[in-house]
Amino acid sequence: MRLKVCFIFSPAQHSSCTAFFRMEPTLRSLTLLLLLAISNAAIQAPSNCPWDDPELEKWSDHTTWPTGQIPQEDTEVFIPKGKKVVLDTQIPRLLHVTINGTLVWGNVDGIRMETSFLLVNGEFHIGSEECNFEKTADIFLYGKSNSVEVVPVFGRKFIGAASGSTLEIHGKQKKSWTKLVATLSPVRPGRCGLIYDSSVS
Ligand SMILES: *[C@@H]1O[C@H](CO)[C@@H](O)[C@H](O)[C@H]1NC(C)=O
């Protein structure tokens, strides 16, 4: 498959540009199919968002934690196997986080997790393939080279997914397509043939 792209700025419209592709006919129909597939996907409402799982227990609820207290500053957080927790609130700086059960990032804007490491033996989800996380999430790893225990294989400062674990991070979709705004004329050798509207958002 050959694809040649050239960008030409038109003197009249500085903000827009026109791209010319020289493409095989098969590629042209492939592109159309791809555009159709993507627009169908966009029409479907998000479903199966990880934070909607009814089995989730809230981080902010003290009954979620074996100590009866939500994790305080500089404490170790451990989520045991079989437990599913949703991070639904701002949290203080933690010493470290180990997930043997499931941790789901809540659909809340601007949560910042500060920890020296985050070790996933079970499952950690921020959004999913069908339901992207569209807000801002921060994970800030801090600490000095001698600040906490060394975790074999991973070290001291890391986001680590152990073998057999699940780490899913799905953010906002970036646009990977554009819109055709004119009919394509048959492409002759040496001529370019695709016009798109760069202002499509
Ligand atoms: C957490 O899971 C890891 C890996 O399966 C295991 O080695 C470890 O013992 C578990 N931790 C606890 C406290 O159950």
mmCIF file of N, CA, C and O in Angstrom, residues 57-80 83 85-98 103 112-115:
data_model
loop_
_atom_site.group_PDB
_atom_site.id
_atom_site.type_symbol
_atom_site.label_atom_id
_atom_site.label_comp_id
_atom_site.label_asym_id
_atom_site.label_seq_id
_atom_site.Cartn_x
_atom_site.Cartn_y
_atom_site.Cartn_z
ATOM 1 N N GLU A 57 -16.947 -1.166 46.456
ATOM 2 C CA GLU A 57 -17.087 -0.483 47.743
ATOM 3 C C GLU A 57 -16.318 0.827 47.641
ATOM 4 O O GLU A 57 -15.270 0.894 47.010
ATOM 5 N N LYS A 58 -16.861 1.854 48.283
ATOM 6 C CA LYS A 58 -16.260 3.180 48.138
ATOM 7 C C LYS A 58 -15.022 3.346 49.014
ATOM 8 O O LYS A 58 -15.056 3.007 50.203
ATOM 9 N N TRP A 59 -14.002 3.926 48.434
ATOM 10 C CA TRP A 59 -12.788 4.275 49.197
ATOM 11 C C TRP A 59 -13.183 5.197 50.348
ATOM 12 O O TRP A 59 -12.659 5.082 51.462
ATOM 13 N N SER A 60 -14.111 6.102 50.088
ATOM 14 C CA SER A 60 -14.477 7.129 51.085
ATOM 15 C C SER A 60 -15.332 6.583 52.222
ATOM 16 O O SER A 60 -15.631 7.301 53.168
ATOM 17 N N ASP A 61 -15.740 5.311 52.121
ATOM 18 C CA ASP A 61 -16.593 4.731 53.165
ATOM 19 C C ASP A 61 -15.718 3.956 54.148
ATOM 20 O O ASP A 61 -15.017 3.015 53.758
ATOM 21 N N HIS A 62 -15.756 4.336 55.425
ATOM 22 C CA HIS A 62 -14.818 3.714 56.370
ATOM 23 C C HIS A 62 -15.068 2.214 56.552
ATOM 24 O O HIS A 62 -14.163 1.464 56.914
ATOM 25 N N THR A 63 -16.297 1.749 56.240
ATOM 26 C CA THR A 63 -16.572 0.317 56.402
ATOM 27 C C THR A 63 -15.886 -0.534 55.317
ATOM 28 O O THR A 63 -15.826 -1.754 55.418
ATOM 29 N N THR A 64 -15.351 0.139 54.292
ATOM 30 C CA THR A 64 -14.630 -0.581 53.242
ATOM 31 C C THR A 64 -13.313 -1.155 53.768
ATOM 32 O O THR A 64 -12.809 -2.144 53.265
ATOM 33 N N TRP A 65 -12.774 -0.505 54.814
ATOM 34 C CA TRP A 65 -11.417 -0.828 55.264
ATOM 35 C C TRP A 65 -11.427 -1.682 56.526
ATOM 36 O O TRP A 65 -12.234 -1.435 57.426
ATOM 37 N N PRO A 66 -10.524 -2.669 56.596
ATOM 38 C CA PRO A 66 -10.511 -3.580 57.754
ATOM 39 C C PRO A 66 -10.263 -2.851 59.077
ATOM 40 O O PRO A 66 -10.764 -3.270 60.118
ATOM 41 N N THR A 67 -9.549 -1.734 59.026
ATOM 42 C CA THR A 67 -9.286 -0.972 60.250
ATOM 43 C C THR A 67 -10.494 -0.125 60.649
ATOM 44 O O THR A 67 -10.516 0.456 61.741
ATOM 45 N N GLY A 68 -11.477 -0.018 59.767
ATOM 46 C CA GLY A 68 -12.626 0.848 60.038
ATOM 47 C C GLY A 68 -12.321 2.316 59.826
ATOM 48 O O GLY A 68 -13.102 3.188 60.201
ATOM 49 N N GLN A 69 -11.195 2.588 59.205
ATOM 50 C CA GLN A 69 -10.769 3.969 58.996
ATOM 51 C C GLN A 69 -10.306 4.117 57.554
ATOM 52 O O GLN A 69 -9.594 3.225 57.053
ATOM 53 N N ILE A 70 -10.674 5.197 56.887
ATOM 54 C CA ILE A 70 -10.177 5.354 55.520
ATOM 55 C C ILE A 70 -8.671 5.667 55.580
ATOM 56 O O ILE A 70 -8.202 6.242 56.552
ATOM 57 N N PRO A 71 -7.904 5.242 54.585
ATOM 58 C CA PRO A 71 -6.450 5.374 54.643
ATOM 59 C C PRO A 71 -5.986 6.805 54.927
ATOM 60 O O PRO A 71 -6.429 7.755 54.265
ATOM 61 N N GLN A 72 -5.127 6.915 55.913
ATOM 62 C CA GLN A 72 -4.611 8.209 56.331
ATOM 63 C C GLN A 72 -3.295 8.495 55.618
ATOM 64 O O GLN A 72 -2.739 7.637 54.943
ATOM 65 N N GLU A 73 -2.770 9.698 55.873
ATOM 66 C CA GLU A 73 -1.518 10.103 55.241
ATOM 67 C C GLU A 73 -0.380 9.147 55.607
ATOM 68 O O GLU A 73 -0.275 8.697 56.753
ATOM 69 N N ASP A 74 0.445 8.843 54.613
ATOM 70 C CA ASP A 74 1.639 8.006 54.790
ATOM 71 C C ASP A 74 1.343 6.607 55.307
ATOM 72 O O ASP A 74 2.164 6.024 56.015
ATOM 73 N N THR A 75 0.183 6.069 54.955
ATOM 74 C CA THR A 75 -0.095 4.681 55.340
ATOM 75 C C THR A 75 -0.005 3.773 54.115
ATOM 76 O O THR A 75 -0.039 4.225 52.973
ATOM 77 N N GLU A 76 0.139 2.493 54.416
ATOM 78 C CA GLU A 76 0.167 1.482 53.357
ATOM 79 C C GLU A 76 -1.271 1.125 53.029
ATOM 80 O O GLU A 76 -2.073 0.916 53.935
ATOM 81 N N VAL A 77 -1.566 1.032 51.758
ATOM 82 C CA VAL A 77 -2.916 0.623 51.359
ATOM 83 C C VAL A 77 -2.818 -0.757 50.723
ATOM 84 O O VAL A 77 -1.997 -0.982 49.832
ATOM 85 N N PHE A 78 -3.640 -1.660 51.220
ATOM 86 C CA PHE A 78 -3.666 -3.004 50.647
ATOM 87 C C PHE A 78 -5.119 -3.374 50.368
ATOM 88 O O PHE A 78 -5.975 -3.290 51.244
ATOM 89 N N ILE A 79 -5.381 -3.767 49.132
ATOM 90 C CA ILE A 79 -6.727 -4.225 48.765
ATOM 91 C C ILE A 79 -6.649 -5.732 48.558
ATOM 92 O O ILE A 79 -5.989 -6.197 47.618
ATOM 93 N N PRO A 80 -7.254 -6.499 49.477
ATOM 94 C CA PRO A 80 -7.107 -7.959 49.404
ATOM 95 C C PRO A 80 -7.878 -8.570 48.247
ATOM 96 O O PRO A 80 -8.809 -7.957 47.694
ATOM 97 N N LYS A 83 -11.789 -8.238 47.006
ATOM 98 C CA LYS A 83 -12.377 -6.941 47.338
ATOM 99 C C LYS A 83 -12.274 -6.005 46.140
ATOM 100 O O LYS A 83 -11.261 -5.976 45.454
ATOM 101 N N VAL A 85 -12.725 -2.014 45.101
ATOM 102 C CA VAL A 85 -12.840 -0.671 45.677
ATOM 103 C C VAL A 85 -12.852 0.362 44.554
ATOM 104 O O VAL A 85 -12.121 0.231 43.569
ATOM 105 N N VAL A 86 -13.678 1.392 44.710
ATOM 106 C CA VAL A 86 -13.663 2.511 43.764
ATOM 107 C C VAL A 86 -13.082 3.733 44.467
ATOM 108 O O VAL A 86 -13.494 4.094 45.565
ATOM 109 N N LEU A 87 -12.089 4.330 43.822
ATOM 110 C CA LEU A 87 -11.463 5.539 44.359
ATOM 111 C C LEU A 87 -12.355 6.717 43.982
ATOM 112 O O LEU A 87 -12.349 7.182 42.844
ATOM 113 N N ASP A 88 -13.149 7.171 44.962
ATOM 114 C CA ASP A 88 -14.198 8.158 44.672
ATOM 115 C C ASP A 88 -13.925 9.493 45.336
ATOM 116 O O ASP A 88 -14.811 10.343 45.395
ATOM 117 N N THR A 89 -12.736 9.683 45.877
ATOM 118 C CA THR A 89 -12.500 10.869 46.682
ATOM 119 C C THR A 89 -11.036 11.295 46.608
ATOM 120 O O THR A 89 -10.171 10.482 46.236
ATOM 121 N N GLN A 90 -10.772 12.544 46.945
ATOM 122 C CA GLN A 90 -9.374 12.983 47.076
ATOM 123 C C GLN A 90 -8.742 12.240 48.237
ATOM 124 O O GLN A 90 -9.417 11.949 49.227
ATOM 125 N N ILE A 91 -7.466 11.932 48.128
ATOM 126 C CA ILE A 91 -6.807 11.157 49.186
ATOM 127 C C ILE A 91 -5.505 11.827 49.600
ATOM 128 O O ILE A 91 -4.907 12.556 48.810
ATOM 129 N N PRO A 92 -5.072 11.584 50.834
ATOM 130 C CA PRO A 92 -3.786 12.143 51.245
ATOM 131 C C PRO A 92 -2.641 11.349 50.620
ATOM 132 O O PRO A 92 -2.876 10.293 50.017
ATOM 133 N N ARG A 93 -1.446 11.831 50.784
ATOM 134 C CA ARG A 93 -0.287 11.096 50.269
ATOM 135 C C ARG A 93 -0.185 9.750 50.984
ATOM 136 O O ARG A 93 -0.303 9.675 52.211
ATOM 137 N N LEU A 94 -0.003 8.705 50.205
ATOM 138 C CA LEU A 94 0.043 7.353 50.771
ATOM 139 C C LEU A 94 1.482 6.857 50.760
ATOM 140 O O LEU A 94 2.306 7.337 49.973
ATOM 141 N N LEU A 95 1.760 5.880 51.607
ATOM 142 C CA LEU A 95 3.109 5.319 51.603
ATOM 143 C C LEU A 95 3.283 4.448 50.356
ATOM 144 O O LEU A 95 4.167 4.684 49.550
ATOM 145 N N HIS A 96 2.429 3.465 50.219
ATOM 146 C CA HIS A 96 2.385 2.698 48.980
ATOM 147 C C HIS A 96 1.054 1.985 48.858
ATOM 148 O O HIS A 96 0.299 1.865 49.831
ATOM 149 N N VAL A 97 0.786 1.505 47.654
ATOM 150 C CA VAL A 97 -0.511 0.897 47.346
ATOM 151 C C VAL A 97 -0.269 -0.464 46.694
ATOM 152 O O VAL A 97 0.493 -0.556 45.722
ATOM 153 N N THR A 98 -0.893 -1.493 47.260
ATOM 154 C CA THR A 98 -0.804 -2.831 46.662
ATOM 155 C C THR A 98 -2.223 -3.339 46.433
ATOM 156 O O THR A 98 -3.053 -3.325 47.336
ATOM 157 N N LEU A 103 -8.978 -2.300 42.069
ATOM 158 C CA LEU A 103 -9.155 -0.865 42.315
ATOM 159 C C LEU A 103 -9.612 -0.221 41.016
ATOM 160 O O LEU A 103 -9.009 -0.421 39.960
ATOM 161 N N ARG A 112 -5.924 12.995 42.717
ATOM 162 C CA ARG A 112 -4.476 12.868 42.615
ATOM 163 C C ARG A 112 -4.042 11.821 43.616
ATOM 164 O O ARG A 112 -4.359 11.913 44.806
ATOM 165 N N MET A 113 -3.362 10.806 43.140
ATOM 166 C CA MET A 113 -2.835 9.777 44.035
ATOM 167 C C MET A 113 -1.330 9.979 44.144
ATOM 168 O O MET A 113 -0.627 9.981 43.143
ATOM 169 N N GLU A 114 -0.873 10.187 45.371
ATOM 170 C CA GLU A 114 0.563 10.288 45.600
ATOM 171 C C GLU A 114 0.974 9.060 46.376
ATOM 172 O O GLU A 114 0.438 8.774 47.447
ATOM 173 N N THR A 115 1.925 8.343 45.845
ATOM 174 C CA THR A 115 2.356 7.098 46.470
ATOM 175 C C THR A 115 3.787 6.816 46.013
ATOM 176 O O THR A 115 4.213 7.322 44.973
#
